[in-house]
CSV table of C-alpha atoms in Angstrom, one decimal:
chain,number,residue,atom,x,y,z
K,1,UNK,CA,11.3,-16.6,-15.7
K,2,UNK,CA,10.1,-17.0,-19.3
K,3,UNK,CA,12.3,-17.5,-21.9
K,4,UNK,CA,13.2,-14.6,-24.0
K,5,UNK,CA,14.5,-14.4,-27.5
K,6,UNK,CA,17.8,-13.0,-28.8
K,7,UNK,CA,16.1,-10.1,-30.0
K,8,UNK,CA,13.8,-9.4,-26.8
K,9,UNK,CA,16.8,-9.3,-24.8
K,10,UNK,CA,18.1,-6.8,-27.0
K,11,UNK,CA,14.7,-4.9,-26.7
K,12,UNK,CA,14.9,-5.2,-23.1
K,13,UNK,CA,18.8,-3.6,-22.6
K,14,UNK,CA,17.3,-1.0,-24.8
K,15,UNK,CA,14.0,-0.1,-22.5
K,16,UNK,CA,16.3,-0.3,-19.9
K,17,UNK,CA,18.8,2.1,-20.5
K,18,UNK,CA,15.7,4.8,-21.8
K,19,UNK,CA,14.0,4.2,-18.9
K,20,UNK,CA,17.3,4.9,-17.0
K,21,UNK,CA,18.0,8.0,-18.9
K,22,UNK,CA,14.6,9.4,-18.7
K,23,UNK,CA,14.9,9.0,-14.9
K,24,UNK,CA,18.2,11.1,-14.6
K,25,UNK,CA,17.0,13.5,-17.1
K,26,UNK,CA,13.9,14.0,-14.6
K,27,UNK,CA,11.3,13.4,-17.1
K,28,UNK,CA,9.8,11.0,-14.7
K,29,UNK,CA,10.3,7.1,-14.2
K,30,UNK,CA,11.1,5.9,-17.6
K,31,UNK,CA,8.9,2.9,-17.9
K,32,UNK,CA,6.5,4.1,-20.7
K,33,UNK,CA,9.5,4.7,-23.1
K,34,UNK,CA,11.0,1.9,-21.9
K,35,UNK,CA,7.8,-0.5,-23.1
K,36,UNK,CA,7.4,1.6,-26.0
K,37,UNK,CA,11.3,1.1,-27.2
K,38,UNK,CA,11.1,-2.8,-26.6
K,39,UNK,CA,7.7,-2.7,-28.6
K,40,UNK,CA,9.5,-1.2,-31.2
K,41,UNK,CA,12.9,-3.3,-31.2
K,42,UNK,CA,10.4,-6.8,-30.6
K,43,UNK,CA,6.8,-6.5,-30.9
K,44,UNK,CA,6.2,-10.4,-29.4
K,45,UNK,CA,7.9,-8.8,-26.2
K,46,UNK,CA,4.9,-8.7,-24.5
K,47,UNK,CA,3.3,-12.6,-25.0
K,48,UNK,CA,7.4,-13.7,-24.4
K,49,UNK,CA,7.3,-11.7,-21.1
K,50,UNK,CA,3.7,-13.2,-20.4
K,51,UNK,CA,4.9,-16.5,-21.1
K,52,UNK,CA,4.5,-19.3,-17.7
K,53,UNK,CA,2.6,-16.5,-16.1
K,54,UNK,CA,-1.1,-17.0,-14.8
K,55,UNK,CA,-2.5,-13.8,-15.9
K,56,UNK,CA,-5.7,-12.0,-14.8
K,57,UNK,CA,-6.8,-8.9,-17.3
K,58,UNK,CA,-9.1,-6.4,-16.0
K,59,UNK,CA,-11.1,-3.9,-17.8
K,60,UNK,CA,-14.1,-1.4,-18.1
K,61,UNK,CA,-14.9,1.8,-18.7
K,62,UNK,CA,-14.8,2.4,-15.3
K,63,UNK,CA,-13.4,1.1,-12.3
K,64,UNK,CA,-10.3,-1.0,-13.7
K,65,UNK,CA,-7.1,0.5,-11.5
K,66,UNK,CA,-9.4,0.0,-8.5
K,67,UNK,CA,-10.2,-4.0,-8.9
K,68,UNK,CA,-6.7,-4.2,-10.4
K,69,UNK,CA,-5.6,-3.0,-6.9
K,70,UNK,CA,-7.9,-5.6,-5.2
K,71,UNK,CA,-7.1,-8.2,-7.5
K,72,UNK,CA,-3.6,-7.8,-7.2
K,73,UNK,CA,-3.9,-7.9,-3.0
K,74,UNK,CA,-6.2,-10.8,-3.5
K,75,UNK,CA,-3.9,-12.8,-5.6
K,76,UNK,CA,-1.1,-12.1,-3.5
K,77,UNK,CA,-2.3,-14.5,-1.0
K,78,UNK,CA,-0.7,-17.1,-3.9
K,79,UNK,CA,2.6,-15.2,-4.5
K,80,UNK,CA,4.1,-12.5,-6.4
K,81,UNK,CA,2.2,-10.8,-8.9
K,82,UNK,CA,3.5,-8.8,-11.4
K,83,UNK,CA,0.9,-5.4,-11.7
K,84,UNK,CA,1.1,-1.5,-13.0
K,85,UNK,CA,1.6,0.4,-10.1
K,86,UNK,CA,0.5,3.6,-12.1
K,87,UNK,CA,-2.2,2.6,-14.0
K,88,UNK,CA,-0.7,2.5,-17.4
K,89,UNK,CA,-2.9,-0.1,-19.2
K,90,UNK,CA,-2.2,0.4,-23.3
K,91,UNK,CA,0.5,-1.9,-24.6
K,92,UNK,CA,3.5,-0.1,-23.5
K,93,UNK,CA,2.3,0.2,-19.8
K,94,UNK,CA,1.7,-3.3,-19.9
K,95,UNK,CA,4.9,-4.5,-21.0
K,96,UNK,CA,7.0,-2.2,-18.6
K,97,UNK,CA,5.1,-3.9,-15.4
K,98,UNK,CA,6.0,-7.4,-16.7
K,99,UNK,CA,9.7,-6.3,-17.8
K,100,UNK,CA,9.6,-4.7,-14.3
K,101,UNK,CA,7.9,-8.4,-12.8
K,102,UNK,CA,9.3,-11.1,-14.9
K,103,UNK,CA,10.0,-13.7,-11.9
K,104,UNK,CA,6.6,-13.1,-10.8
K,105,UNK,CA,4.5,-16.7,-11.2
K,106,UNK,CA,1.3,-14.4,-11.4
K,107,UNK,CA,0.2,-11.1,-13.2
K,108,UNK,CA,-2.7,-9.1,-12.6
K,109,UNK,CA,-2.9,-6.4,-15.7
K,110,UNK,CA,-5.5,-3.5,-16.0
K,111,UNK,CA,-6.4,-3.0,-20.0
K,112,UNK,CA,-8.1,-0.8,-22.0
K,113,UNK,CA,-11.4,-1.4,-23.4
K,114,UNK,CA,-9.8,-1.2,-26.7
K,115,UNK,CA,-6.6,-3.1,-26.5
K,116,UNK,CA,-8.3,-6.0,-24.4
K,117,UNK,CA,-8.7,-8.2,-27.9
K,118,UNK,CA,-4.9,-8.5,-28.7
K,119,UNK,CA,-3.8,-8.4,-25.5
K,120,UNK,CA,-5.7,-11.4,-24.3
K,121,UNK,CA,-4.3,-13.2,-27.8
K,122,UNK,CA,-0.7,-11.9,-26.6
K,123,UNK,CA,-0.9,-13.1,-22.8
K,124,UNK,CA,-3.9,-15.9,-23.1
K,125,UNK,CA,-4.7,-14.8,-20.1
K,126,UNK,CA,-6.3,-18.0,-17.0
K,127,UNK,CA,-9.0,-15.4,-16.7
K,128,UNK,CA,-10.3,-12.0,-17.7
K,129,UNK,CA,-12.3,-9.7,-15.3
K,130,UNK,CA,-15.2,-7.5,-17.5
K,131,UNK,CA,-16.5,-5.0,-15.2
K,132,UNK,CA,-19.0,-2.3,-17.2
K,133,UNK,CA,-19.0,-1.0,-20.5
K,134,UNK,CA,-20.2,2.6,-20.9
K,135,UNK,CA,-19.9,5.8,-23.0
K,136,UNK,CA,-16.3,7.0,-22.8
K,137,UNK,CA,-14.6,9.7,-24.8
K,138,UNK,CA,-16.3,8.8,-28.1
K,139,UNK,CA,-13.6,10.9,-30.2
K,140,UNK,CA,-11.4,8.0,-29.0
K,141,UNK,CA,-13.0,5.0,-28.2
K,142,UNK,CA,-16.0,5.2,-30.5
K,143,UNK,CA,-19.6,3.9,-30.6
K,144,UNK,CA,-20.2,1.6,-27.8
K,145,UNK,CA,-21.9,-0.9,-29.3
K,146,UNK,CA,-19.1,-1.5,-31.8
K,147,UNK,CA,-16.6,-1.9,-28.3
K,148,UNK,CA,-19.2,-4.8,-27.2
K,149,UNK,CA,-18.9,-6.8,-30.8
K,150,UNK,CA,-15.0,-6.2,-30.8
K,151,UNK,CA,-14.6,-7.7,-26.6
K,152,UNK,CA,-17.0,-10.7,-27.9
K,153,UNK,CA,-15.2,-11.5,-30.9
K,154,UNK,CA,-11.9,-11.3,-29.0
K,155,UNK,CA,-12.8,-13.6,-25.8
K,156,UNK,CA,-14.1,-16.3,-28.0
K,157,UNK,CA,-10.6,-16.9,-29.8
K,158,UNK,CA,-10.1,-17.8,-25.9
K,159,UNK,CA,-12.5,-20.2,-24.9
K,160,UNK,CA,-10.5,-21.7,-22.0
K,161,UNK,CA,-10.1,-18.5,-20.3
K,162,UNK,CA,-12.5,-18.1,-17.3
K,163,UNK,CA,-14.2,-14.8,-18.0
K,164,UNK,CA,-15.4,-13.0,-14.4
K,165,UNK,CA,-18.1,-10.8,-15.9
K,166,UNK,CA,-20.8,-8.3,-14.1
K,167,UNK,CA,-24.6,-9.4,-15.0
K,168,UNK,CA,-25.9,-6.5,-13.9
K,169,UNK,CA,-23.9,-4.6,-16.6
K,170,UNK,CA,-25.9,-5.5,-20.1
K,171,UNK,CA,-23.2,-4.9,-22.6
K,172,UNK,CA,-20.9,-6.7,-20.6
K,173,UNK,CA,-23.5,-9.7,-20.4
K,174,UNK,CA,-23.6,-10.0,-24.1
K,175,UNK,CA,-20.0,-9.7,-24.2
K,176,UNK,CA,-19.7,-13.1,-21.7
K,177,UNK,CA,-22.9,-14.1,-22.8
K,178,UNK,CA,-21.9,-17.1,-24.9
K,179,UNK,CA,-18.8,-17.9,-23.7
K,180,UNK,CA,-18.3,-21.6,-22.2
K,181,UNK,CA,-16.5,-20.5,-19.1
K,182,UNK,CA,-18.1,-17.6,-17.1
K,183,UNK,CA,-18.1,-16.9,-13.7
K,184,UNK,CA,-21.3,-14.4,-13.1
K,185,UNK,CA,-20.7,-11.5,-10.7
K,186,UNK,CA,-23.7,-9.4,-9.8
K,187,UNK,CA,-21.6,-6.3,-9.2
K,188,UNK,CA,-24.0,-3.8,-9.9
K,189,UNK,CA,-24.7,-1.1,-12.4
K,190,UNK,CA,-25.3,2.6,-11.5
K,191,UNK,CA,-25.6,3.7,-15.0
K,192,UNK,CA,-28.2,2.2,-17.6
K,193,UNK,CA,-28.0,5.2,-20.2
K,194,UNK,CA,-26.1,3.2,-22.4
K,195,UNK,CA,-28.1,-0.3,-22.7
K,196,UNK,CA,-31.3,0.8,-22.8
K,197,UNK,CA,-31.3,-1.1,-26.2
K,198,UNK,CA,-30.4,-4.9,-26.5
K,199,UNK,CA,-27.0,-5.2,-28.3
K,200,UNK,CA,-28.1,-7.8,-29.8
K,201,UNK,CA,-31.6,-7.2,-31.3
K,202,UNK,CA,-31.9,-3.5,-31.3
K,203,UNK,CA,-34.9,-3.8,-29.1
K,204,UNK,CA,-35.9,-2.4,-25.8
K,205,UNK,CA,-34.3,-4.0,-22.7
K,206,UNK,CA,-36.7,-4.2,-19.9
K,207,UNK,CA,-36.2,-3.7,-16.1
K,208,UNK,CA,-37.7,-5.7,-13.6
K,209,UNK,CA,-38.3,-4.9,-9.7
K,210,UNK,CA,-37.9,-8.5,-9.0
K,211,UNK,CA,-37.0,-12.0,-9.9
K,212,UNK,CA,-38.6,-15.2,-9.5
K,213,UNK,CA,-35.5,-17.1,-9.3
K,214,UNK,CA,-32.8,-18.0,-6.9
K,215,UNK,CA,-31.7,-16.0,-3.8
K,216,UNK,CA,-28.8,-15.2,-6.0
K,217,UNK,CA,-30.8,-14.3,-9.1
K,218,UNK,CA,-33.3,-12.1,-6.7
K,219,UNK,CA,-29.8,-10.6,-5.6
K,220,UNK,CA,-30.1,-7.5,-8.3
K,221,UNK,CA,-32.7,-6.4,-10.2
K,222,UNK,CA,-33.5,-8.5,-13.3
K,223,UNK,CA,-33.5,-7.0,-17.3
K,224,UNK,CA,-34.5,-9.0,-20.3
K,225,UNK,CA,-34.5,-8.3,-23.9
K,226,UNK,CA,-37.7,-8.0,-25.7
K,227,UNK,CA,-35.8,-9.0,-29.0
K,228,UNK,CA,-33.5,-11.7,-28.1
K,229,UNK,CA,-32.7,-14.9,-25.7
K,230,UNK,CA,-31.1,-12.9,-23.7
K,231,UNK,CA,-31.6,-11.9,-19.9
K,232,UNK,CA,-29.8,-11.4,-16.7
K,233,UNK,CA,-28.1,-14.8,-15.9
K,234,UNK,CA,-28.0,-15.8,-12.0
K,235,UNK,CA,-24.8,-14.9,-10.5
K,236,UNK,CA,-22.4,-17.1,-8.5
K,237,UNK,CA,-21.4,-13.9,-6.1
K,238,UNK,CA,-23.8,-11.3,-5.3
K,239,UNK,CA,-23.9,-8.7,-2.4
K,240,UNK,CA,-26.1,-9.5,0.6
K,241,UNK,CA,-26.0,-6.2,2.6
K,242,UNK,CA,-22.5,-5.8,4.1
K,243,UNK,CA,-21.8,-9.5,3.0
K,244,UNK,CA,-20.3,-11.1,0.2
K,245,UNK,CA,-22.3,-14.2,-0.5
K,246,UNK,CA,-20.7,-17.2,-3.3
K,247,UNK,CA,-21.2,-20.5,-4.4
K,248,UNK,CA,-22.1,-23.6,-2.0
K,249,UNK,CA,-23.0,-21.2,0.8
K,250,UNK,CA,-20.0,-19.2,0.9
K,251,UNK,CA,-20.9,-16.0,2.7
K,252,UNK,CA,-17.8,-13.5,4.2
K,253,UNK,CA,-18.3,-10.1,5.6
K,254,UNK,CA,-16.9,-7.4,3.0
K,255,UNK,CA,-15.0,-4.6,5.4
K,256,UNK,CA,-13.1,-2.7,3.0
K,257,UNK,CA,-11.2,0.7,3.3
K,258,UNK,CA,-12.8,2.7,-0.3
K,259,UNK,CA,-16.2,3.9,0.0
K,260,UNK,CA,-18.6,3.4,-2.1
K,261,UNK,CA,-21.2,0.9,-3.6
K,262,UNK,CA,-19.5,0.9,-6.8
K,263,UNK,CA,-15.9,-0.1,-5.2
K,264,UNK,CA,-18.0,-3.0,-3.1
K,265,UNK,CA,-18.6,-4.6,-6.5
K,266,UNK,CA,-15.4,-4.1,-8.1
K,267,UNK,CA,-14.4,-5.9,-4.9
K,268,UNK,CA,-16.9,-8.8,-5.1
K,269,UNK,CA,-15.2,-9.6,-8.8
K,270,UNK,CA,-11.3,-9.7,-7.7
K,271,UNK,CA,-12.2,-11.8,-4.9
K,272,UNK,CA,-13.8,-14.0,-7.6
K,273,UNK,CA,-11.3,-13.9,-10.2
K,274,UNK,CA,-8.6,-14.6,-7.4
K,275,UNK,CA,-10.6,-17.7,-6.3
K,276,UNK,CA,-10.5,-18.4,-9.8
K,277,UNK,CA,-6.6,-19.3,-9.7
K,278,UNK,CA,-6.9,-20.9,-6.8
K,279,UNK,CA,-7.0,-18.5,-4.1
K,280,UNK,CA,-8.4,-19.3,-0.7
K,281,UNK,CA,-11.9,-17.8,-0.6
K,282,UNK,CA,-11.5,-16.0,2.6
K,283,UNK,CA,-8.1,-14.9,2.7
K,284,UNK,CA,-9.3,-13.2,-1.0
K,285,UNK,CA,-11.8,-11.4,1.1
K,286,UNK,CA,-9.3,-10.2,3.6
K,287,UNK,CA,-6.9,-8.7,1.1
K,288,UNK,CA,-9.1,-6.8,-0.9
K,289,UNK,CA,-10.2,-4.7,2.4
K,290,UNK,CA,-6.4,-3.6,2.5
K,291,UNK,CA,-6.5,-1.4,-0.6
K,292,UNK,CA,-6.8,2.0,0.8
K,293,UNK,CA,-5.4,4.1,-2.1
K,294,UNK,CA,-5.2,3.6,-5.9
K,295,UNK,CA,-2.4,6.8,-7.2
K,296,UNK,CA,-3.8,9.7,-5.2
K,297,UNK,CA,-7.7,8.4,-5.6
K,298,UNK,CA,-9.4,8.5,-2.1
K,299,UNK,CA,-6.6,10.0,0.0
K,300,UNK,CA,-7.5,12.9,2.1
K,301,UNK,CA,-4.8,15.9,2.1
K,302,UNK,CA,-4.3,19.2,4.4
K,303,UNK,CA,-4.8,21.9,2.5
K,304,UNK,CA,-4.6,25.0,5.0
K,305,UNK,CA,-7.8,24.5,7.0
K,306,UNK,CA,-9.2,22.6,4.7
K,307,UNK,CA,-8.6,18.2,4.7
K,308,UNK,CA,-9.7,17.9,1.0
K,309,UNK,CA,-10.9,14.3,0.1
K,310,UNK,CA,-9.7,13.3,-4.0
K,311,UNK,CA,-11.7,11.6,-6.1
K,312,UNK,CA,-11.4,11.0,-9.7
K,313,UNK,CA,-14.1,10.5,-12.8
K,314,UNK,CA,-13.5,10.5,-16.2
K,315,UNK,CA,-16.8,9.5,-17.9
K,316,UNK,CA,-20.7,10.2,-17.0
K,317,UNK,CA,-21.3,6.9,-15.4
K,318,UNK,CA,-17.7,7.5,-13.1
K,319,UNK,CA,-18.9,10.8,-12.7
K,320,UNK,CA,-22.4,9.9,-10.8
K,321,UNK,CA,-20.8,7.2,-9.0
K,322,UNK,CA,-18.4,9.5,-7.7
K,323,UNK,CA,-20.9,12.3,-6.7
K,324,UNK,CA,-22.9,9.3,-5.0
K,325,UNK,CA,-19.8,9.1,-2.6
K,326,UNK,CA,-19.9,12.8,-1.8
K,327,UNK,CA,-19.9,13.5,2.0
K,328,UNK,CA,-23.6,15.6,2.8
K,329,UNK,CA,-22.3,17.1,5.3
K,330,UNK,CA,-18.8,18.2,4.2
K,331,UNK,CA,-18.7,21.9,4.3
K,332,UNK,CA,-17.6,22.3,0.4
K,333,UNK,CA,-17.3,20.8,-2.6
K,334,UNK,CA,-14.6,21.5,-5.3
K,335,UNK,CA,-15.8,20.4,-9.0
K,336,UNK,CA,-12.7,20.4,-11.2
K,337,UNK,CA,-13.1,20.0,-14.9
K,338,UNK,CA,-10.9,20.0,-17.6
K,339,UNK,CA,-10.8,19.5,-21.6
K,340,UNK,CA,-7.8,18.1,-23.1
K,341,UNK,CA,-7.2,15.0,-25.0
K,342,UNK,CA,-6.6,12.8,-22.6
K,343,UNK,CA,-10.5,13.6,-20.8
K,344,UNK,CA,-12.1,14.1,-24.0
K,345,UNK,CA,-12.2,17.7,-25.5
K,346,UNK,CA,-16.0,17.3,-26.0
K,347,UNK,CA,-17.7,18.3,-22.9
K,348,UNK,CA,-21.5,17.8,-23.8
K,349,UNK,CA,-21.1,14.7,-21.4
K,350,UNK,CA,-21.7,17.1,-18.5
K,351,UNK,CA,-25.3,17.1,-19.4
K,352,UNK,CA,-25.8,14.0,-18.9
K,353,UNK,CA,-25.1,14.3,-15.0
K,354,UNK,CA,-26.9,14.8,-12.6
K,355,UNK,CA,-25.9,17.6,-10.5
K,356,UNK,CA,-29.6,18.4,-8.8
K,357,UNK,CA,-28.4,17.6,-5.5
K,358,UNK,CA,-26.4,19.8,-3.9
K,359,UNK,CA,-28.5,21.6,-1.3
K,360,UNK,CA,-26.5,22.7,1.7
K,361,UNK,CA,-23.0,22.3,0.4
K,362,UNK,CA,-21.0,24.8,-1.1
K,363,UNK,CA,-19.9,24.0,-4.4
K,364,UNK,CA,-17.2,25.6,-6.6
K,365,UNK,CA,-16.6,25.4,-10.3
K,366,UNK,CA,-12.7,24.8,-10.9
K,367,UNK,CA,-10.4,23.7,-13.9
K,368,UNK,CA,-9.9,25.1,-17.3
K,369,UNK,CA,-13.3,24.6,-17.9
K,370,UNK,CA,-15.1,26.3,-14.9
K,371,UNK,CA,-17.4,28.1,-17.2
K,372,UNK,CA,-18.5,25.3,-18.9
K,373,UNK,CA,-19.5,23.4,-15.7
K,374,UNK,CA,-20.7,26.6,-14.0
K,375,UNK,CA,-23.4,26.7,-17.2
K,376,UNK,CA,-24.3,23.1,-15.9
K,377,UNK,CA,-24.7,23.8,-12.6
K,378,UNK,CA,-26.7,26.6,-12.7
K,379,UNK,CA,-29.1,24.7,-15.3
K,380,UNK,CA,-29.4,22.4,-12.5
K,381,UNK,CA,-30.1,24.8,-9.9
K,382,UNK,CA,-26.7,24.3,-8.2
K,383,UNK,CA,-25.8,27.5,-6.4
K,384,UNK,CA,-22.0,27.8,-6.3
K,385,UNK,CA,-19.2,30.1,-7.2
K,386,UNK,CA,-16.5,30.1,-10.2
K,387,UNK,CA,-12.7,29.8,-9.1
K,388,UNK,CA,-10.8,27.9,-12.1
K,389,UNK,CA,-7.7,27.6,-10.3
K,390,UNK,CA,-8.4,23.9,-8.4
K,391,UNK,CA,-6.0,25.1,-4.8
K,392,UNK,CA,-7.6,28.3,-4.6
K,393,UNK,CA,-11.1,26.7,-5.1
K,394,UNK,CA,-10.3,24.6,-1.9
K,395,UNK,CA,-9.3,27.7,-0.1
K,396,UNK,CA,-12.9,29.7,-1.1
K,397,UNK,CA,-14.6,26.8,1.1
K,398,UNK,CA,-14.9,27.3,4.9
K,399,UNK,CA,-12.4,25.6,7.2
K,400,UNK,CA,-12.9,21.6,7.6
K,401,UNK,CA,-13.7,18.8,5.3
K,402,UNK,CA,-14.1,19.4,1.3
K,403,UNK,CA,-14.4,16.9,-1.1
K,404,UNK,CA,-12.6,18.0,-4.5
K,405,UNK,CA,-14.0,15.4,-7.4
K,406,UNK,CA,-12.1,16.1,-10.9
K,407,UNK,CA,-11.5,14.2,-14.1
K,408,UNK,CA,-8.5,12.7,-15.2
K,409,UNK,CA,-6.3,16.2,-16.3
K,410,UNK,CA,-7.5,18.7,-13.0
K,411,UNK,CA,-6.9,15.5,-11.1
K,412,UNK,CA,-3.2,15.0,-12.2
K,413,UNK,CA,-2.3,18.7,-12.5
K,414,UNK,CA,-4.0,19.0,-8.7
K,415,UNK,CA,-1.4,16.5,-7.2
K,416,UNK,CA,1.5,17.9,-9.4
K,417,UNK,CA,0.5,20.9,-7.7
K,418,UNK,CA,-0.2,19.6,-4.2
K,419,UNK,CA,3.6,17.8,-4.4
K,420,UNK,CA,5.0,21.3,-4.9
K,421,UNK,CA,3.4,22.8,-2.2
């Protein structure tokens, strides 16, 4: 257990007993006022509670609770490790999961983009796993260049930490680009909107069909800058059809229980951050195929006649991801979408989907902001129908499988609602 100061402990009693009155008050389980109380009593509560523990920080734009999940199950195989179990990755989320963890030898922490820089100086993390950097509410999180120079800037005051970083993501390349300690992942990249410029030139990047390299460098497809040194480095771990293929000849089949390409590469980097700190290669492998379910994402639910599959996207590279994943032959398809401040109250992102290709399934529009997306979809040529309320939109389908795909508000209030059903 690290050693706390006087006034941590203090800090601690006091998150405690909010946490414990928020409870019994029914205002849920306490442990955001509870880190946000000790912040406030102690604001070195989080490095003291970090202290002696080998930490791993994940973050992206998208895909973070998922490989936090993995990562977690991975490093597991070493002992405990102290995690969020609801996905609350700004300061106070993070210091409730290790107030919650603190005999835990190992920690694995989801982050956001824009609190990784102090939070690695606070934990000095053993290694940091970079997934993708894309557009993400921009009234929040800002231009996403200026992310990229903030990330860098950060992970070089840490030039011991082992930085797990996606080459097929360009902004997260330059982020790990000059860092002495990287381990290369080619994890993929769905979504190439956002680097279509080098972030370090201004000039075009280019995409290549092929690479003249390696197996391992021909293992994605290659991009250089026409303005800079800078290209796609050769990853360590790449995909290989259903195989997971590493350094020294390392190759394990990858059976895991999410679908998806996108989840096979979040995957590919836990199991390499885990090896990181030690874990066996295989037995990493293993674990991350027991993640089944990351807070309501993925499960499938009864709804009367209908088993409705939930998935969750919050930005417009999540968003075509997740419409990849969408059953063809499930017999509807529930859009949810809402605009509050926690999705971004600008919606013009929707434009920026694709929704062309839809033929055969019946879509709905749903959420408070059914209109908007019905404008979208009939832009695209999506045939579908209007129903704002997200249960009844899963009833309008005919009897079987639907697939209900909503951003972060529609998804939350869907489950509330499904929990009081």
């Amino acid at each position: 257990m690290a050693d706390i100061s006087v006034r941590g402990r203090i800090a601690l009693r006091a998150a405690a007993a909010a946490s414990w009155a928020s409870q019994k008050a029914g205002r849920g389980k306490g442990s955001m006022i509870g880190g946000l109380i000790a912040l406030q009593i102690d604001k070195t509560i989080m490095g003291q509670l970090g202290r002696g523990k080998r930490t791993v920080l994940i973050t992206g734009t998208n895909g973070k609770s998922t490989t936090t999940r993995m990562t977690t199950a991975a490093l597991g195989t070493l002992g405990a490790v102290a995690t969020q179990a609801d996905g609350a990755n700004m300061d106070a989320g993070i210091v409730a999961a290790l107030s919650v963890h603190r005999d835990a030898p190992l920690a694995a922490i989801e982050v956001d983009e824009l609190h990784l820089p102090h939070v690695t100086d606070a934990l000095d993390p053993a290694a940091v796993v970079l997934l993708n950097l894309s557009r993400d509410q921009l009234d929040r999180v800002g231009e996403i260049n200026m992310i990229e120079r903030k990330l860098r800037a950060g992970l070089a005051r840490h030039p011991d930490t082992v930085v797990i970083a996606n080459c097929d993501d360009v902004l997260v390349t330059s982020i790990a680009y000059d860092h002495p300690n990287v381990v290369w992942v080619a994890a993929g990249s769905g979504w190439s909107m956002d680097a279509t410029s080098c972030p370090r030139s201004g000039e075009p990047i280019v995409w290549e069909d092929s690479h003249s390299g390696s197996a391992a460098g021909g293992a994605g497809k290659h991009w250089r800058s026409t303005g800079a040194d800078f290209e796609r480095p050769e990853p360590a771990w790449w995909l290989d059809g259903d195989d997971l293929v590493g350094p020294d000849g390392l190759r394990f089949p990858l059976k895991l229980a999410l679908p998806g390409r996108a989840n096979r590469g979040n995957a590919a980097q836990a199991v390499a951050a885990a090896i990181a700190l030690g874990a066996d290669p295989a037995a990493a492998v293993t674990a991350t195929g027991t993640v089944r379910e990351i807070a309501g994402r993925y499960r499938t639910v009864q709804v009367g006649d209908h088993a409705a599959r939930l998935l969750l996207a919050k930005n417009p590279a999540g968003w075509q991801e997740a419409l990849s994943m969408i059953e063809p032959t499930a017999a509807g398809l529930v859009i949810a979408v809402n605009g509050q401040v926690p999705d971004g109250e600008d919606l013009s992102w929707l434009w920026d989907v694709r929704f062309e290709h839809f033929e055969g399934v019946q879509v709905v529009a749903a959420g408070e902001r059914a209109t908007d997306l019905a404008v979208r979809l009939t832009y695209a040529g999506v045939e579908h129908t209007t129903v704002p309320n997200p249960l009844r939109a899963i009833a309008s389908c005919p009897a079987g499988h639907v697939e209900v795909l909503a951003n972060y508000t529609a998804f939350r209030d869907l489950n509330r609602d499904l929990e009081a059903k």
